[in-house]
């Protein structure tokens, strides 16, 4: 269809409408190539013979019938400046916009369900006698369930489709919320969080891949920010809403779960009416065999991405497991709304910080983000030692915004140049690293909570942030194929 590349890369991403598997000359002449160049300007070219490129053709009927990895005009062809901009919006573009919106809403709802439990931890501690160690075990159970789901089911959406796996993830989260409507024993809380972990793990792979599949091509950073930071937004929304309803609403132990159940049902309906972005294919059972990895071109990015994800997600788990007790014991407030705001102050600014990283190369953004993250952690530890709530919230916002820059930039680097079938496995690796960061330190800290004070445990998390920041500053690198991606 299109010859192999004979020129250097001049295209970041392109869509090729392949009219047939072996098109005739007449069919080739009618093919449409829409290319997005490094400037982000969409260009429409009516004669595909004017270009040389390497084509990786996806199955017919998928969101992108083909993906051109490299493209450049032949010698003597008119300059790029003389190619007219595309003005037509296709029906496929509109349906993909619906899929993008639906996937974003569903991912927010998914992690709002996860975040909704956080302000209730102090209620369970006060009314049911749950301990810090017990709460820590629920965080570990959630993270372990998410991690195991990613290992086993991380690639299944490539075979069954994004829509059915996304709906299954939302269903598991809904069941978890139903179970948590009657929590009076630590075992029920653990079981509910396990179900949420299974649902969140499946959502982390299927919904994030769905978002990237259907994301608009401009702005260029939108796909990585929406896929990586929607999780943080959902956690923040769930925590704030839960804190407000626990403190001011009726049925303080139940109302937030009823609200989240409604959101999950709306999300399921949106996914049902959205288009599929991959063509189901055989091999689903084989895909259940755990296999992790990223394309060879991305492997040099993994060590720093791992450092970023481990340190930032470890702190997120710290906020889930120990900050409820810290807010009450060290910062002298029992308000569920304040607790929800404190948790959201870490997760929410991550969404605002993420687009800032798009102004820099992935390596520079990761360095900037991790330095800011370490500064925030130093402020958090200082606030805990002095019992200063205002400083604690301010430092939390700094750490949260900075982690958004670092995480989205690490994600952007790993996603650069990815084909449709590579995205679910890449996101599985990203979230496996993330939940390892959430699980292992939380498990260790939970075991140490009987021997060490909460300020001492916070200091240990600060040490982890320092090591990760130092490694990132020294070792961060850009994608090999384009240092400015």
Coordinates of C-alpha atoms in Angstrom, one line a residue, residues 36-437:
X36 CA -0.8 15.2 12.3
X37 CA 2.7 16.7 12.2
X38 CA 5.0 17.6 15.0
X39 CA 3.4 21.1 15.0
X40 CA 0.0 19.5 15.8
X41 CA -1.5 20.9 12.6
X42 CA -3.9 18.4 10.9
X43 CA -3.4 18.1 7.1
X44 CA -5.5 16.3 4.5
X45 CA -3.9 14.9 1.4
X46 CA -5.9 13.4 -1.4
X47 CA -3.0 11.5 -3.1
X48 CA -1.4 9.0 -0.8
X49 CA 1.2 8.3 -3.6
X50 CA 2.8 11.6 -2.6
X51 CA 4.0 10.1 0.6
X52 CA 6.3 7.3 1.7
X53 CA 5.5 5.6 5.0
X54 CA 5.5 2.5 7.1
X55 CA 2.1 1.1 7.8
X56 CA 0.9 -1.0 10.7
X57 CA -2.6 -1.9 9.6
X58 CA -5.2 -2.6 12.4
X59 CA -8.1 -5.0 11.8
X60 CA -10.9 -3.6 9.6
X61 CA -13.5 -1.8 11.6
X62 CA -11.2 -0.6 14.3
X63 CA -11.0 3.0 15.3
X64 CA -7.9 3.5 13.2
X65 CA -7.8 1.3 10.1
X66 CA -4.1 2.0 9.8
X67 CA -1.4 3.9 11.7
X68 CA 1.4 5.5 9.7
X69 CA 4.5 5.6 11.9
X70 CA 6.8 7.5 9.6
X71 CA 5.8 9.8 6.7
X72 CA 7.6 12.3 4.5
X73 CA 6.9 13.7 1.0
X74 CA 8.8 12.4 -2.0
X75 CA 11.5 14.6 -3.5
X76 CA 10.0 17.3 -5.6
X77 CA 6.6 17.2 -4.0
X78 CA 5.1 20.4 -3.0
X79 CA 6.0 21.8 0.4
X80 CA 4.0 21.1 3.5
X81 CA 3.0 24.7 3.7
X82 CA 1.0 24.3 0.5
X83 CA -1.2 21.5 1.8
X84 CA -4.6 22.8 2.8
X85 CA -6.0 22.1 6.3
X86 CA -8.7 19.5 6.7
X87 CA -12.1 21.0 7.4
X88 CA -14.4 18.0 7.5
X89 CA -15.4 16.3 10.7
X90 CA -16.3 12.7 10.0
X91 CA -19.0 10.6 11.7
X92 CA -16.3 8.4 13.1
X93 CA -14.7 11.4 14.7
X94 CA -18.0 12.3 16.4
X95 CA -18.5 8.8 17.7
X96 CA -15.0 8.6 19.0
X97 CA -15.7 11.8 20.8
X98 CA -18.6 10.1 22.5
X99 CA -16.4 7.2 23.4
X100 CA -13.7 9.5 24.8
X101 CA -16.2 11.4 27.0
X102 CA -17.9 8.2 28.2
X103 CA -14.6 6.6 29.1
X104 CA -13.4 9.7 31.0
X105 CA -16.7 9.9 32.9
X106 CA -16.6 6.1 33.7
X107 CA -13.0 6.3 34.9
X108 CA -13.9 9.3 37.2
X109 CA -16.8 7.4 38.6
X110 CA -14.7 4.3 39.1
X111 CA -12.1 6.0 41.2
X112 CA -14.7 8.2 42.9
X113 CA -16.0 4.9 44.3
X114 CA -12.5 4.0 45.5
X115 CA -12.0 7.5 47.1
X116 CA -15.4 7.5 48.8
X117 CA -14.3 5.1 51.5
X118 CA -11.4 7.3 52.8
X119 CA -13.4 9.8 55.0
X120 CA -15.3 6.9 56.5
X121 CA -12.2 5.2 57.9
X122 CA -12.3 7.4 61.0
X123 CA -16.0 6.7 61.4
X124 CA -15.2 2.9 61.4
X125 CA -12.4 3.5 63.8
X126 CA -14.6 5.4 66.3
X127 CA -17.8 3.4 66.0
X128 CA -16.6 -0.1 65.2
X129 CA -13.1 -0.1 66.8
X130 CA -11.1 -0.6 63.7
X131 CA -7.3 -0.1 64.2
X132 CA -4.7 1.7 62.1
X133 CA -3.2 -1.7 61.3
X134 CA -6.7 -3.0 60.2
X135 CA -7.3 0.0 58.0
X136 CA -3.8 -0.5 56.5
X137 CA -4.7 -4.1 55.7
X138 CA -7.8 -2.9 53.7
X139 CA -5.5 -0.6 51.7
X140 CA -3.2 -3.5 51.0
X141 CA -6.1 -5.8 50.1
X142 CA -7.4 -3.2 47.6
X143 CA -4.0 -2.7 46.0
X144 CA -3.2 -6.4 45.9
X145 CA -6.5 -7.1 44.2
X146 CA -5.9 -4.3 41.7
X147 CA -2.3 -5.6 41.0
X148 CA -3.4 -9.2 40.5
X149 CA -6.2 -8.1 38.1
X150 CA -3.7 -6.2 36.1
X151 CA -1.4 -9.1 35.9
X152 CA -4.1 -11.5 34.7
X153 CA -6.6 -9.3 32.8
X154 CA -4.4 -6.4 31.7
X155 CA -4.5 -7.5 28.0
X156 CA -8.0 -9.0 27.8
X157 CA -9.6 -5.8 26.4
X158 CA -7.4 -6.2 23.3
X159 CA -9.3 -9.5 22.6
X160 CA -12.8 -9.0 24.1
X161 CA -13.0 -5.2 23.3
X162 CA -12.9 -2.1 25.4
X163 CA -16.6 -1.9 26.0
X164 CA -17.4 -5.3 27.6
X165 CA -14.3 -5.2 29.8
X166 CA -15.1 -1.6 30.9
X167 CA -18.7 -2.6 31.7
X168 CA -17.4 -5.6 33.7
X169 CA -15.0 -3.3 35.7
X170 CA -17.9 -0.9 36.5
X171 CA -20.0 -3.8 37.6
X172 CA -17.4 -5.1 40.1
X173 CA -17.1 -1.6 41.6
X174 CA -20.8 -1.4 41.9
X175 CA -20.9 -4.7 43.8
X176 CA -18.2 -3.4 46.1
X177 CA -20.2 -0.4 47.0
X178 CA -23.3 -2.5 47.7
X179 CA -21.3 -4.6 50.1
X180 CA -19.9 -1.6 51.9
X181 CA -23.5 -0.4 52.7
X182 CA -23.3 -2.6 55.7
X183 CA -19.8 -2.4 57.3
X184 CA -19.6 -3.3 61.0
X185 CA -16.7 -5.8 60.8
X186 CA -13.2 -5.4 59.4
X187 CA -13.8 -8.5 57.2
X188 CA -16.7 -6.8 55.4
X189 CA -14.6 -3.7 54.7
X190 CA -11.7 -5.8 53.4
X191 CA -14.1 -7.8 51.1
X192 CA -15.7 -4.6 49.8
X193 CA -12.3 -3.1 49.1
X194 CA -11.2 -6.4 47.4
X195 CA -14.1 -6.1 45.0
X196 CA -13.3 -2.5 44.4
X197 CA -9.7 -3.5 43.7
X198 CA -10.7 -6.1 41.1
X199 CA -12.9 -3.5 39.4
X200 CA -10.3 -0.7 39.6
X201 CA -7.6 -3.1 38.2
X202 CA -9.8 -3.9 35.2
X203 CA -10.8 -0.3 34.7
X204 CA -7.1 0.8 34.9
X205 CA -6.3 -1.2 31.8
X206 CA -9.6 -1.1 29.8
X207 CA -10.9 2.4 30.4
X208 CA -7.5 4.1 30.2
X209 CA -6.8 2.3 26.9
X210 CA -10.3 3.3 25.7
X211 CA -9.5 6.9 26.5
X212 CA -6.2 6.8 24.5
X213 CA -7.9 5.1 21.6
X214 CA -10.7 7.7 21.3
X215 CA -8.7 10.8 22.4
X216 CA -8.6 13.8 20.0
X217 CA -5.3 14.3 18.4
X218 CA -5.0 17.9 19.7
X219 CA -3.8 19.0 22.2
X220 CA -1.0 16.4 21.9
X221 CA -0.8 15.9 25.7
X222 CA -4.5 15.2 26.2
X223 CA -4.4 11.4 25.8
X224 CA -1.7 10.9 28.4
X225 CA -3.1 13.5 30.9
X226 CA -6.7 12.2 30.6
X227 CA -5.6 8.5 31.0
X228 CA -3.2 9.1 33.9
X229 CA -4.8 12.0 35.8
X230 CA -8.5 11.1 35.5
X231 CA -7.8 8.5 38.2
X232 CA -6.5 11.2 40.6
X233 CA -9.6 13.4 39.7
X234 CA -11.9 10.6 40.6
X235 CA -10.2 9.9 43.9
X236 CA -10.4 13.6 44.8
X237 CA -14.1 13.9 43.8
X238 CA -15.0 10.7 45.7
X239 CA -13.2 11.9 48.9
X240 CA -14.6 15.4 49.0
X241 CA -18.2 14.2 48.2
X242 CA -17.9 11.5 50.8
X243 CA -16.5 13.9 53.5
X244 CA -19.3 16.4 52.9
X245 CA -22.1 13.8 52.9
X246 CA -20.7 12.0 56.0
X247 CA -20.6 15.3 57.9
X248 CA -23.7 17.0 56.7
X249 CA -26.0 14.5 54.9
X250 CA -28.4 11.9 56.2
X251 CA -27.3 8.2 56.6
X252 CA -23.7 9.2 57.0
X253 CA -22.4 5.6 56.5
X254 CA -24.5 4.8 53.5
X255 CA -25.4 7.9 51.4
X256 CA -22.1 8.3 49.6
X257 CA -22.2 4.7 48.4
X258 CA -25.8 5.2 47.1
X259 CA -24.6 8.2 45.1
X260 CA -21.6 6.4 43.7
X261 CA -23.8 3.4 42.7
X262 CA -25.9 5.9 40.7
X263 CA -22.8 7.3 39.0
X264 CA -21.6 3.8 38.1
X265 CA -25.0 3.0 36.6
X266 CA -24.9 6.2 34.5
X267 CA -21.3 5.3 33.4
X268 CA -22.4 1.8 32.3
X269 CA -25.2 3.3 30.2
X270 CA -22.7 5.7 28.6
X271 CA -20.3 2.9 27.7
X272 CA -23.2 0.8 26.3
X273 CA -24.1 3.5 23.7
X274 CA -20.5 4.3 22.9
X275 CA -18.6 2.8 19.9
X276 CA -16.0 0.1 20.2
X277 CA -12.4 1.1 19.3
X278 CA -10.9 -2.4 18.8
X279 CA -12.1 -5.4 16.9
X280 CA -12.6 -8.5 19.1
X281 CA -10.1 -11.2 18.2
X282 CA -9.3 -14.7 19.4
X283 CA -6.7 -15.4 22.1
X284 CA -8.5 -14.1 25.2
X285 CA -7.7 -17.2 27.2
X286 CA -4.0 -17.0 26.2
X287 CA -4.0 -13.4 27.2
X288 CA -4.8 -14.4 30.8
X289 CA -1.3 -15.8 31.2
X290 CA 0.6 -13.1 33.1
X291 CA 3.0 -11.2 30.9
X292 CA 4.4 -7.8 31.5
X293 CA 6.6 -5.7 29.4
X294 CA 6.8 -2.7 27.2
X295 CA 8.0 -2.3 23.6
X296 CA 11.8 -2.5 23.2
X297 CA 11.9 1.2 22.3
X298 CA 10.5 2.1 25.7
X299 CA 12.6 -0.1 28.0
X300 CA 15.2 2.6 28.7
X301 CA 12.4 4.7 30.1
X302 CA 11.2 2.1 32.6
X303 CA 13.7 2.6 35.6
X304 CA 12.8 6.3 36.0
X305 CA 9.1 5.7 35.4
X306 CA 9.2 3.0 38.1
X307 CA 10.9 5.4 40.5
X308 CA 8.3 8.1 39.8
X309 CA 5.3 5.7 40.1
X310 CA 6.5 3.9 43.2
X311 CA 7.2 7.0 45.2
X312 CA 4.1 9.0 44.3
X313 CA 1.7 6.1 44.6
X314 CA 3.2 5.0 47.9
X315 CA 2.4 8.5 49.2
X316 CA -1.2 8.1 47.9
X317 CA -1.5 4.9 49.9
X318 CA -0.1 6.6 52.9
X319 CA -2.9 9.2 52.6
X320 CA -5.5 6.5 52.5
X321 CA -4.1 4.3 55.4
X322 CA -2.6 6.8 57.8
X323 CA -3.8 10.4 57.1
X324 CA -7.3 9.8 58.6
X325 CA -5.6 9.1 62.0
X326 CA -3.0 11.8 61.4
X327 CA -5.7 14.4 60.8
X328 CA -7.4 13.5 64.0
X329 CA -4.5 12.7 66.3
X330 CA -1.7 15.1 65.1
X331 CA -3.7 17.9 63.4
X332 CA -6.5 18.0 65.9
X333 CA -9.7 17.8 63.8
X334 CA -12.3 15.0 63.5
X335 CA -14.2 16.6 60.6
X336 CA -14.8 14.1 57.8
X337 CA -15.0 17.0 55.3
X338 CA -11.6 18.2 56.3
X339 CA -10.3 14.7 55.9
X340 CA -11.8 14.5 52.4
X341 CA -10.3 17.9 51.5
X342 CA -6.9 16.8 52.8
X343 CA -7.0 13.7 50.7
X344 CA -8.3 15.6 47.7
X345 CA -5.6 18.2 48.2
X346 CA -3.1 15.5 47.2
X347 CA -5.1 13.9 44.4
X348 CA -6.9 16.9 42.9
X349 CA -3.9 19.2 42.0
X350 CA -2.3 16.3 40.2
X351 CA -4.9 16.9 37.4
X352 CA -3.9 20.6 37.3
X353 CA -0.2 19.9 37.3
X354 CA -0.3 17.3 34.6
X355 CA -0.8 19.7 31.6
X356 CA 2.1 21.8 32.8
X357 CA 4.4 18.8 32.1
X358 CA 3.3 18.9 28.4
X359 CA 5.3 22.1 28.0
X360 CA 8.6 20.2 28.7
X361 CA 10.2 17.1 27.4
X362 CA 9.3 14.0 29.3
X363 CA 12.7 13.9 31.0
X364 CA 12.7 17.6 32.1
X365 CA 9.1 17.3 33.3
X366 CA 9.8 14.3 35.4
X367 CA 12.8 16.0 37.0
X368 CA 10.7 19.1 37.7
X369 CA 7.8 17.1 39.0
X370 CA 9.9 15.0 41.4
X371 CA 11.8 18.0 42.8
X372 CA 8.5 19.7 43.5
X373 CA 7.1 16.4 45.0
X374 CA 10.1 16.2 47.4
X375 CA 9.6 19.8 48.4
X376 CA 6.0 19.0 49.2
X377 CA 6.9 15.9 51.2
X378 CA 9.4 18.0 53.3
X379 CA 6.6 20.4 54.0
X380 CA 4.2 17.6 55.0
X381 CA 6.7 16.1 57.4
X382 CA 7.3 19.5 58.9
X383 CA 3.6 20.1 59.3
X384 CA 3.1 16.8 61.0
X385 CA 5.9 17.5 63.5
X386 CA 4.6 20.9 64.3
X387 CA 0.8 20.1 64.2
X388 CA 0.1 22.8 61.6
X389 CA -2.9 22.0 59.5
X390 CA -2.6 25.0 57.1
X391 CA 1.0 24.0 56.3
X392 CA 0.0 20.4 55.9
X393 CA -2.7 21.2 53.3
X394 CA -0.4 23.7 51.5
X395 CA 2.4 21.1 51.2
X396 CA 0.0 18.5 50.2
X397 CA -1.2 20.6 47.3
X398 CA 2.4 21.2 46.2
X399 CA 3.2 17.5 46.3
X400 CA -0.1 16.6 44.5
X401 CA 0.5 19.1 41.6
X402 CA 4.1 18.0 41.3
X403 CA 3.2 14.3 41.2
X404 CA 0.8 15.1 38.3
X405 CA 3.6 16.6 36.3
X406 CA 5.9 13.6 37.0
X407 CA 3.3 10.8 36.5
X408 CA 1.8 12.2 33.3
X409 CA 5.3 12.8 31.8
X410 CA 6.3 9.3 32.6
X411 CA 3.1 8.0 31.0
X412 CA 3.6 10.2 27.9
X413 CA 7.1 8.8 27.4
X414 CA 6.0 5.2 27.6
X415 CA 3.0 5.8 25.3
X416 CA 5.0 7.7 22.6
X417 CA 4.6 5.9 19.3
X418 CA 2.4 3.1 20.7
X419 CA 0.2 1.1 18.4
X420 CA -3.4 0.3 19.3
X421 CA -2.6 -3.2 20.5
X422 CA 0.3 -2.0 22.7
X423 CA -1.6 0.4 24.8
X424 CA -3.4 -2.1 27.2
X425 CA -0.1 -3.9 28.0
X426 CA 1.7 -0.5 28.5
X427 CA -1.0 0.6 30.9
X428 CA -0.8 -2.7 32.7
X429 CA 2.9 -2.1 33.4
X430 CA 2.2 1.4 34.5
X431 CA -0.4 0.4 37.0
X432 CA 1.5 -2.7 38.2
X433 CA 4.4 -0.4 39.1
X434 CA 1.9 2.0 40.7
X435 CA 0.1 -0.5 42.8
X436 CA 3.4 -2.1 43.8
X437 CA 4.3 1.3 45.2

